[in-house]
Amino acid sequence: RDAAGNATEDPTNSGPLHYFRTLKPIKPPFIDYLQDGGTNWSVFNGEGSQFQWELGSPNNGHVAVPAPLNDFPAWASSLQGLPADYIDTFLISPAIDLAGGNVAHLKFSHAYDFGYDESIDLINGGELLIVTNSVSAPATLAEYFDATPGTAPWELADFDLTPYLGNVIFLVWHHQLLS
């Protein structure tokens, strides 16, 4: 077994063993201020996506001020607010092991602007998903449309992950725009 507990086996009993190296899941408390370049985070893009999640300082017309507590950099799917016709991008957390404990929360500050122009947009929104295994579909924790309000739009989000205790989870932020 590797550090993540994955077994190696020969599925056909006639070839060489397959070996996968998987990072060991992070144990709570897990705090990431993104000052180390977002290590262990992954980005997956749909084919043809014009933008992808990036780690940097947003200056996109909606957010141009530091996040609460100056937690810069921030993840964004359009750091500069440039126009696009198609975005399909996923930001995937490292594996987090929620074994043990009796309560779990996800807290983060966020600002978003999924402005929807009904004359050209078919969809423009985001969602926060939780993945508990590779067989089941992810569960939706939140859906985002419109924009965070005000001129200082950072909001604190707090999600109760207690129902997922005992699982290794991945958190997935998904932005989809189709014009």
PDB file of N, CA and C in Angstrom, residues 18-98:
ATOM      1  N   HIS A  18       0.730  -2.610 -11.217  1.00  0.00           N
ATOM      2  CA  HIS A  18       0.608  -1.169 -11.432  1.00  0.00           C
ATOM      3  C   HIS A  18       0.907  -0.481 -10.113  1.00  0.00           C
ATOM      4  N   TYR A  19       1.606   0.645 -10.192  1.00  0.00           N
ATOM      5  CA  TYR A  19       1.946   1.373  -8.983  1.00  0.00           C
ATOM      6  C   TYR A  19       1.505   2.819  -9.140  1.00  0.00           C
ATOM      7  N   PHE A  20       0.768   3.308  -8.167  1.00  0.00           N
ATOM      8  CA  PHE A  20       0.343   4.697  -8.148  1.00  0.00           C
ATOM      9  C   PHE A  20       0.874   5.336  -6.880  1.00  0.00           C
ATOM     10  N   ARG A  21       1.411   6.531  -7.011  1.00  0.00           N
ATOM     11  CA  ARG A  21       1.866   7.282  -5.846  1.00  0.00           C
ATOM     12  C   ARG A  21       0.838   8.369  -5.582  1.00  0.00           C
ATOM     13  N   THR A  22       0.156   8.273  -4.466  1.00  0.00           N
ATOM     14  CA  THR A  22      -0.885   9.211  -4.103  1.00  0.00           C
ATOM     15  C   THR A  22      -0.475   9.900  -2.808  1.00  0.00           C
ATOM     16  N   LEU A  23      -0.671  11.210  -2.757  1.00  0.00           N
ATOM     17  CA  LEU A  23      -0.348  11.927  -1.533  1.00  0.00           C
ATOM     18  C   LEU A  23      -1.263  11.480  -0.402  1.00  0.00           C
ATOM     19  N   LYS A  24      -0.712  11.421   0.784  1.00  0.00           N
ATOM     20  CA  LYS A  24      -1.493  11.060   1.964  1.00  0.00           C
ATOM     21  C   LYS A  24      -2.480  12.182   2.263  1.00  0.00           C
ATOM     22  N   PRO A  25      -3.734  11.858   2.587  1.00  0.00           N
ATOM     23  CA  PRO A  25      -4.708  12.909   2.903  1.00  0.00           C
ATOM     24  C   PRO A  25      -4.254  13.764   4.086  1.00  0.00           C
ATOM     25  N   ILE A  26      -4.633  15.021   4.046  1.00  0.00           N
ATOM     26  CA  ILE A  26      -4.318  15.963   5.112  1.00  0.00           C
ATOM     27  C   ILE A  26      -5.285  15.725   6.260  1.00  0.00           C
ATOM     28  N   LYS A  27      -4.750  15.764   7.478  1.00  0.00           N
ATOM     29  CA  LYS A  27      -5.593  15.596   8.674  1.00  0.00           C
ATOM     30  C   LYS A  27      -5.952  16.978   9.224  1.00  0.00           C
ATOM     31  N   PRO A  28      -7.189  17.160   9.674  1.00  0.00           N
ATOM     32  CA  PRO A  28      -7.578  18.433  10.293  1.00  0.00           C
ATOM     33  C   PRO A  28      -6.821  18.648  11.601  1.00  0.00           C
ATOM     34  N   PRO A  29      -6.652  19.850  12.059  1.00  0.00           N
ATOM     35  CA  PRO A  29      -7.141  21.059  11.412  1.00  0.00           C
ATOM     36  C   PRO A  29      -6.275  21.401  10.196  1.00  0.00           C
ATOM     37  N   PHE A  30      -6.940  21.723   9.113  1.00  0.00           N
ATOM     38  CA  PHE A  30      -6.279  22.104   7.864  1.00  0.00           C
ATOM     39  C   PHE A  30      -6.562  23.578   7.622  1.00  0.00           C
ATOM     40  N   ILE A  31      -5.516  24.383   7.642  1.00  0.00           N
ATOM     41  CA  ILE A  31      -5.634  25.820   7.394  1.00  0.00           C
ATOM     42  C   ILE A  31      -4.685  26.152   6.262  1.00  0.00           C
ATOM     43  N   ASP A  32      -5.203  26.821   5.247  1.00  0.00           N
ATOM     44  CA  ASP A  32      -4.383  27.191   4.099  1.00  0.00           C
ATOM     45  C   ASP A  32      -4.627  28.652   3.771  1.00  0.00           C
ATOM     46  N   TYR A  33      -3.645  29.499   4.053  1.00  0.00           N
ATOM     47  CA  TYR A  33      -3.750  30.921   3.723  1.00  0.00           C
ATOM     48  C   TYR A  33      -3.217  31.206   2.322  1.00  0.00           C
ATOM     49  N   LEU A  34      -2.860  30.159   1.588  1.00  0.00           N
ATOM     50  CA  LEU A  34      -2.419  30.237   0.194  1.00  0.00           C
ATOM     51  C   LEU A  34      -1.124  31.017   0.019  1.00  0.00           C
ATOM     52  N   GLN A  35      -0.393  31.222   1.085  1.00  0.00           N
ATOM     53  CA  GLN A  35       0.870  31.935   0.977  1.00  0.00           C
ATOM     54  C   GLN A  35       1.982  31.067   0.396  1.00  0.00           C
ATOM     55  N   ASP A  36       1.749  29.769   0.326  1.00  0.00           N
ATOM     56  CA  ASP A  36       2.753  28.852  -0.205  1.00  0.00           C
ATOM     57  C   ASP A  36       2.457  28.439  -1.637  1.00  0.00           C
ATOM     58  N   GLY A  37       1.665  29.220  -2.345  1.00  0.00           N
ATOM     59  CA  GLY A  37       1.410  28.948  -3.748  1.00  0.00           C
ATOM     60  C   GLY A  37       0.346  27.897  -4.009  1.00  0.00           C
ATOM     61  N   GLY A  38      -0.494  27.597  -3.032  1.00  0.00           N
ATOM     62  CA  GLY A  38      -1.583  26.657  -3.267  1.00  0.00           C
ATOM     63  C   GLY A  38      -1.107  25.246  -3.531  1.00  0.00           C
ATOM     64  N   THR A  39      -0.086  24.810  -2.828  1.00  0.00           N
ATOM     65  CA  THR A  39       0.433  23.465  -3.049  1.00  0.00           C
ATOM     66  C   THR A  39      -0.638  22.424  -2.785  1.00  0.00           C
ATOM     67  N   ASN A  40      -0.596  21.376  -3.525  1.00  0.00           N
ATOM     68  CA  ASN A  40      -1.503  20.234  -3.423  1.00  0.00           C
ATOM     69  C   ASN A  40      -2.912  20.520  -3.931  1.00  0.00           C
ATOM     70  N   TRP A  41      -3.182  21.710  -4.450  1.00  0.00           N
ATOM     71  CA  TRP A  41      -4.459  22.009  -5.088  1.00  0.00           C
ATOM     72  C   TRP A  41      -4.343  21.641  -6.550  1.00  0.00           C
ATOM     73  N   SER A  42      -5.448  21.243  -7.156  1.00  0.00           N
ATOM     74  CA  SER A  42      -5.453  20.849  -8.565  1.00  0.00           C
ATOM     75  C   SER A  42      -6.493  21.660  -9.323  1.00  0.00           C
ATOM     76  N   VAL A  43      -6.215  21.876 -10.607  1.00  0.00           N
ATOM     77  CA  VAL A  43      -7.160  22.546 -11.494  1.00  0.00           C
ATOM     78  C   VAL A  43      -7.423  21.609 -12.659  1.00  0.00           C
ATOM     79  N   PHE A  44      -8.706  21.427 -12.968  1.00  0.00           N
ATOM     80  CA  PHE A  44      -9.118  20.626 -14.111  1.00  0.00           C
ATOM     81  C   PHE A  44     -10.034  21.494 -14.956  1.00  0.00           C
ATOM     82  N   ASN A  45      -9.805  21.496 -16.269  1.00  0.00           N
ATOM     83  CA  ASN A  45     -10.586  22.328 -17.170  1.00  0.00           C
ATOM     84  C   ASN A  45     -11.308  21.483 -18.208  1.00  0.00           C
ATOM     85  N   GLY A  46     -12.524  21.919 -18.527  1.00  0.00           N
ATOM     86  CA  GLY A  46     -13.226  21.333 -19.647  1.00  0.00           C
ATOM     87  C   GLY A  46     -12.524  21.733 -20.939  1.00  0.00           C
ATOM     88  N   GLU A  47     -12.651  20.891 -21.956  1.00  0.00           N
ATOM     89  CA  GLU A  47     -12.007  21.167 -23.240  1.00  0.00           C
ATOM     90  C   GLU A  47     -12.516  22.484 -23.812  1.00  0.00           C
ATOM     91  N   GLY A  48     -11.605  23.374 -24.169  1.00  0.00           N
ATOM     92  CA  GLY A  48     -11.954  24.647 -24.771  1.00  0.00           C
ATOM     93  C   GLY A  48     -12.208  25.774 -23.782  1.00  0.00           C
ATOM     94  N   SER A  49     -12.080  25.510 -22.483  1.00  0.00           N
ATOM     95  CA  SER A  49     -12.297  26.559 -21.487  1.00  0.00           C
ATOM     96  C   SER A  49     -11.326  27.707 -21.737  1.00  0.00           C
ATOM     97  N   GLN A  50     -11.845  28.931 -21.780  1.00  0.00           N
ATOM     98  CA  GLN A  50     -11.003  30.093 -22.071  1.00  0.00           C
ATOM     99  C   GLN A  50     -10.228  30.570 -20.853  1.00  0.00           C
ATOM    100  N   PHE A  51     -10.692  30.249 -19.661  1.00  0.00           N
ATOM    101  CA  PHE A  51      -9.992  30.609 -18.433  1.00  0.00           C
ATOM    102  C   PHE A  51      -9.989  29.402 -17.503  1.00  0.00           C
ATOM    103  N   GLN A  52      -9.078  29.452 -16.533  1.00  0.00           N
ATOM    104  CA  GLN A  52      -9.002  28.413 -15.522  1.00  0.00           C
ATOM    105  C   GLN A  52      -8.747  29.064 -14.181  1.00  0.00           C
ATOM    106  N   TRP A  53      -8.937  28.298 -13.113  1.00  0.00           N
ATOM    107  CA  TRP A  53      -8.631  28.809 -11.785  1.00  0.00           C
ATOM    108  C   TRP A  53      -7.156  29.177 -11.726  1.00  0.00           C
ATOM    109  N   GLU A  54      -6.881  30.358 -11.173  1.00  0.00           N
ATOM    110  CA  GLU A  54      -5.511  30.837 -10.994  1.00  0.00           C
ATOM    111  C   GLU A  54      -5.372  31.392  -9.590  1.00  0.00           C
ATOM    112  N   LEU A  55      -4.178  31.313  -9.075  1.00  0.00           N
ATOM    113  CA  LEU A  55      -3.863  31.880  -7.770  1.00  0.00           C
ATOM    114  C   LEU A  55      -3.154  33.202  -8.009  1.00  0.00           C
ATOM    115  N   GLY A  56      -3.708  34.292  -7.492  1.00  0.00           N
ATOM    116  CA  GLY A  56      -3.105  35.604  -7.703  1.00  0.00           C
ATOM    117  C   GLY A  56      -3.897  36.691  -7.015  1.00  0.00           C
ATOM    118  N   SER A  57      -3.605  37.926  -7.387  1.00  0.00           N
ATOM    119  CA  SER A  57      -4.293  39.093  -6.822  1.00  0.00           C
ATOM    120  C   SER A  57      -5.368  39.551  -7.797  1.00  0.00           C
ATOM    121  N   PRO A  58      -6.632  39.395  -7.449  1.00  0.00           N
ATOM    122  CA  PRO A  58      -7.698  39.784  -8.370  1.00  0.00           C
ATOM    123  C   PRO A  58      -7.743  41.290  -8.597  1.00  0.00           C
ATOM    124  N   ASN A  59      -7.981  41.653  -9.829  1.00  0.00           N
ATOM    125  CA  ASN A  59      -8.207  43.045 -10.211  1.00  0.00           C
ATOM    126  C   ASN A  59      -9.181  42.995 -11.382  1.00  0.00           C
ATOM    127  N   ASN A  60     -10.412  42.606 -11.077  1.00  0.00           N
ATOM    128  CA  ASN A  60     -11.366  42.276 -12.129  1.00  0.00           C
ATOM    129  C   ASN A  60     -12.598  43.180 -12.169  1.00  0.00           C
ATOM    130  N   GLY A  61     -12.541  44.312 -11.490  1.00  0.00           N
ATOM    131  CA  GLY A  61     -13.678  45.214 -11.486  1.00  0.00           C
ATOM    132  C   GLY A  61     -14.679  44.927 -10.383  1.00  0.00           C
ATOM    133  N   HIS A  62     -14.681  43.732  -9.869  1.00  0.00           N
ATOM    134  CA  HIS A  62     -15.555  43.378  -8.740  1.00  0.00           C
ATOM    135  C   HIS A  62     -14.747  43.352  -7.453  1.00  0.00           C
ATOM    136  N   VAL A  63     -13.546  42.829  -7.536  1.00  0.00           N
ATOM    137  CA  VAL A  63     -12.666  42.730  -6.378  1.00  0.00           C
ATOM    138  C   VAL A  63     -11.321  43.320  -6.763  1.00  0.00           C
ATOM    139  N   ALA A  64     -10.950  44.390  -6.116  1.00  0.00           N
ATOM    140  CA  ALA A  64      -9.631  44.987  -6.340  1.00  0.00           C
ATOM    141  C   ALA A  64      -9.024  45.402  -5.011  1.00  0.00           C
ATOM    142  N   VAL A  65      -9.580  44.879  -3.931  1.00  0.00           N
ATOM    143  CA  VAL A  65      -9.091  45.198  -2.594  1.00  0.00           C
ATOM    144  C   VAL A  65      -8.689  43.896  -1.921  1.00  0.00           C
ATOM    145  N   PRO A  66      -7.784  43.957  -0.957  1.00  0.00           N
ATOM    146  CA  PRO A  66      -7.373  42.717  -0.289  1.00  0.00           C
ATOM    147  C   PRO A  66      -8.543  42.011   0.382  1.00  0.00           C
ATOM    148  N   ALA A  67      -8.428  40.711   0.411  1.00  0.00           N
ATOM    149  CA  ALA A  67      -9.404  39.895   1.122  1.00  0.00           C
ATOM    150  C   ALA A  67      -9.280  40.170   2.617  1.00  0.00           C
ATOM    151  N   PRO A  68     -10.271  39.755   3.395  1.00  0.00           N
ATOM    152  CA  PRO A  68     -10.169  39.940   4.844  1.00  0.00           C
ATOM    153  C   PRO A  68      -8.863  39.370   5.376  1.00  0.00           C
ATOM    154  N   LEU A  69      -8.285  40.078   6.295  1.00  0.00           N
ATOM    155  CA  LEU A  69      -7.005  39.714   6.915  1.00  0.00           C
ATOM    156  C   LEU A  69      -5.862  39.695   5.911  1.00  0.00           C
ATOM    157  N   ASN A  70      -6.042  40.347   4.741  1.00  0.00           N
ATOM    158  CA  ASN A  70      -5.008  40.401   3.705  1.00  0.00           C
ATOM    159  C   ASN A  70      -4.537  39.021   3.291  1.00  0.00           C
ATOM    160  N   ASP A  71      -5.470  38.089   3.213  1.00  0.00           N
ATOM    161  CA  ASP A  71      -5.142  36.706   2.859  1.00  0.00           C
ATOM    162  C   ASP A  71      -4.861  36.570   1.372  1.00  0.00           C
ATOM    163  N   PHE A  72      -4.065  37.452   0.818  1.00  0.00           N
ATOM    164  CA  PHE A  72      -3.749  37.340  -0.592  1.00  0.00           C
ATOM    165  C   PHE A  72      -2.601  36.404  -0.746  1.00  0.00           C
ATOM    166  N   PRO A  73      -2.496  35.684  -1.777  1.00  0.00           N
ATOM    167  CA  PRO A  73      -3.304  35.677  -2.990  1.00  0.00           C
ATOM    168  C   PRO A  73      -4.641  34.973  -2.800  1.00  0.00           C
ATOM    169  N   ALA A  74      -5.451  35.005  -3.845  1.00  0.00           N
ATOM    170  CA  ALA A  74      -6.757  34.356  -3.828  1.00  0.00           C
ATOM    171  C   ALA A  74      -6.900  33.532  -5.102  1.00  0.00           C
ATOM    172  N   TRP A  75      -7.719  32.494  -5.043  1.00  0.00           N
ATOM    173  CA  TRP A  75      -8.051  31.726  -6.238  1.00  0.00           C
ATOM    174  C   TRP A  75      -9.158  32.461  -6.993  1.00  0.00           C
ATOM    175  N   ALA A  76      -9.037  32.555  -8.300  1.00  0.00           N
ATOM    176  CA  ALA A  76     -10.073  33.183  -9.132  1.00  0.00           C
ATOM    177  C   ALA A  76     -10.064  32.526 -10.501  1.00  0.00           C
ATOM    178  N   SER A  77     -11.225  32.506 -11.125  1.00  0.00           N
ATOM    179  CA  SER A  77     -11.316  31.943 -12.474  1.00  0.00           C
ATOM    180  C   SER A  77     -11.226  33.023 -13.540  1.00  0.00           C
ATOM    181  N   SER A  78     -11.186  34.281 -13.122  1.00  0.00           N
ATOM    182  CA  SER A  78     -10.960  35.398 -14.035  1.00  0.00           C
ATOM    183  C   SER A  78     -10.324  36.525 -13.242  1.00  0.00           C
ATOM    184  N   LEU A  79      -9.034  36.399 -12.986  1.00  0.00           N
ATOM    185  CA  LEU A  79      -8.326  37.371 -12.146  1.00  0.00           C
ATOM    186  C   LEU A  79      -8.452  38.797 -12.660  1.00  0.00           C
ATOM    187  N   GLN A  80      -8.415  38.980 -13.975  1.00  0.00           N
ATOM    188  CA  GLN A  80      -8.436  40.321 -14.554  1.00  0.00           C
ATOM    189  C   GLN A  80      -9.807  40.723 -15.091  1.00  0.00           C
ATOM    190  N   GLY A  81     -10.801  39.862 -15.011  1.00  0.00           N
ATOM    191  CA  GLY A  81     -12.139  40.198 -15.455  1.00  0.00           C
ATOM    192  C   GLY A  81     -12.282  40.317 -16.958  1.00  0.00           C
ATOM    193  N   LEU A  82     -11.465  39.611 -17.702  1.00  0.00           N
ATOM    194  CA  LEU A  82     -11.528  39.670 -19.157  1.00  0.00           C
ATOM    195  C   LEU A  82     -12.764  38.927 -19.667  1.00  0.00           C
ATOM    196  N   PRO A  83     -13.306  39.359 -20.806  1.00  0.00           N
ATOM    197  CA  PRO A  83     -14.514  38.692 -21.324  1.00  0.00           C
ATOM    198  C   PRO A  83     -14.218  37.277 -21.809  1.00  0.00           C
ATOM    199  N   ALA A  84     -15.249  36.439 -21.735  1.00  0.00           N
ATOM    200  CA  ALA A  84     -15.134  35.051 -22.202  1.00  0.00           C
ATOM    201  C   ALA A  84     -16.492  34.583 -22.685  1.00  0.00           C
ATOM    202  N   ASP A  85     -16.473  33.593 -23.568  1.00  0.00           N
ATOM    203  CA  ASP A  85     -17.696  32.949 -24.042  1.00  0.00           C
ATOM    204  C   ASP A  85     -17.915  31.590 -23.392  1.00  0.00           C
ATOM    205  N   TYR A  86     -16.799  30.973 -22.948  1.00  0.00           N
ATOM    206  CA  TYR A  86     -16.911  29.618 -22.406  1.00  0.00           C
ATOM    207  C   TYR A  86     -15.866  29.420 -21.313  1.00  0.00           C
ATOM    208  N   ILE A  87     -16.339  29.086 -20.127  1.00  0.00           N
ATOM    209  CA  ILE A  87     -15.470  28.730 -19.007  1.00  0.00           C
ATOM    210  C   ILE A  87     -16.051  27.478 -18.373  1.00  0.00           C
ATOM    211  N   ASP A  88     -15.219  26.485 -18.161  1.00  0.00           N
ATOM    212  CA  ASP A  88     -15.593  25.268 -17.452  1.00  0.00           C
ATOM    213  C   ASP A  88     -14.356  24.814 -16.702  1.00  0.00           C
ATOM    214  N   THR A  89     -14.234  25.226 -15.445  1.00  0.00           N
ATOM    215  CA  THR A  89     -13.009  24.981 -14.697  1.00  0.00           C
ATOM    216  C   THR A  89     -13.331  24.557 -13.268  1.00  0.00           C
ATOM    217  N   PHE A  90     -12.540  23.639 -12.750  1.00  0.00           N
ATOM    218  CA  PHE A  90     -12.726  23.061 -11.423  1.00  0.00           C
ATOM    219  C   PHE A  90     -11.465  23.296 -10.596  1.00  0.00           C
ATOM    220  N   LEU A  91     -11.633  23.775  -9.382  1.00  0.00           N
ATOM    221  CA  LEU A  91     -10.551  23.901  -8.406  1.00  0.00           C
ATOM    222  C   LEU A  91     -10.779  22.823  -7.361  1.00  0.00           C
ATOM    223  N   ILE A  92      -9.795  21.936  -7.198  1.00  0.00           N
ATOM    224  CA  ILE A  92      -9.957  20.743  -6.363  1.00  0.00           C
ATOM    225  C   ILE A  92      -8.972  20.800  -5.203  1.00  0.00           C
ATOM    226  N   SER A  93      -9.497  20.676  -3.994  1.00  0.00           N
ATOM    227  CA  SER A  93      -8.662  20.713  -2.793  1.00  0.00           C
ATOM    228  C   SER A  93      -7.805  19.462  -2.702  1.00  0.00           C
ATOM    229  N   PRO A  94      -6.787  19.496  -1.845  1.00  0.00           N
ATOM    230  CA  PRO A  94      -6.115  18.244  -1.517  1.00  0.00           C
ATOM    231  C   PRO A  94      -7.095  17.319  -0.779  1.00  0.00           C
ATOM    232  N   ALA A  95      -6.799  16.047  -0.737  1.00  0.00           N
ATOM    233  CA  ALA A  95      -7.620  15.108   0.026  1.00  0.00           C
ATOM    234  C   ALA A  95      -7.533  15.469   1.506  1.00  0.00           C
ATOM    235  N   ILE A  96      -8.686  15.483   2.166  1.00  0.00           N
ATOM    236  CA  ILE A  96      -8.758  15.828   3.585  1.00  0.00           C
ATOM    237  C   ILE A  96      -9.415  14.662   4.312  1.00  0.00           C
ATOM    238  N   ASP A  97      -8.725  14.122   5.308  1.00  0.00           N
ATOM    239  CA  ASP A  97      -9.207  12.968   6.054  1.00  0.00           C
ATOM    240  C   ASP A  97     -10.024  13.431   7.253  1.00  0.00           C
ATOM    241  N   LEU A  98     -11.331  13.211   7.201  1.00  0.00           N
ATOM    242  CA  LEU A  98     -12.212  13.625   8.292  1.00  0.00           C
ATOM    243  C   LEU A  98     -12.491  12.491   9.272  1.00  0.00           C
TER     244      LEU A  98
END
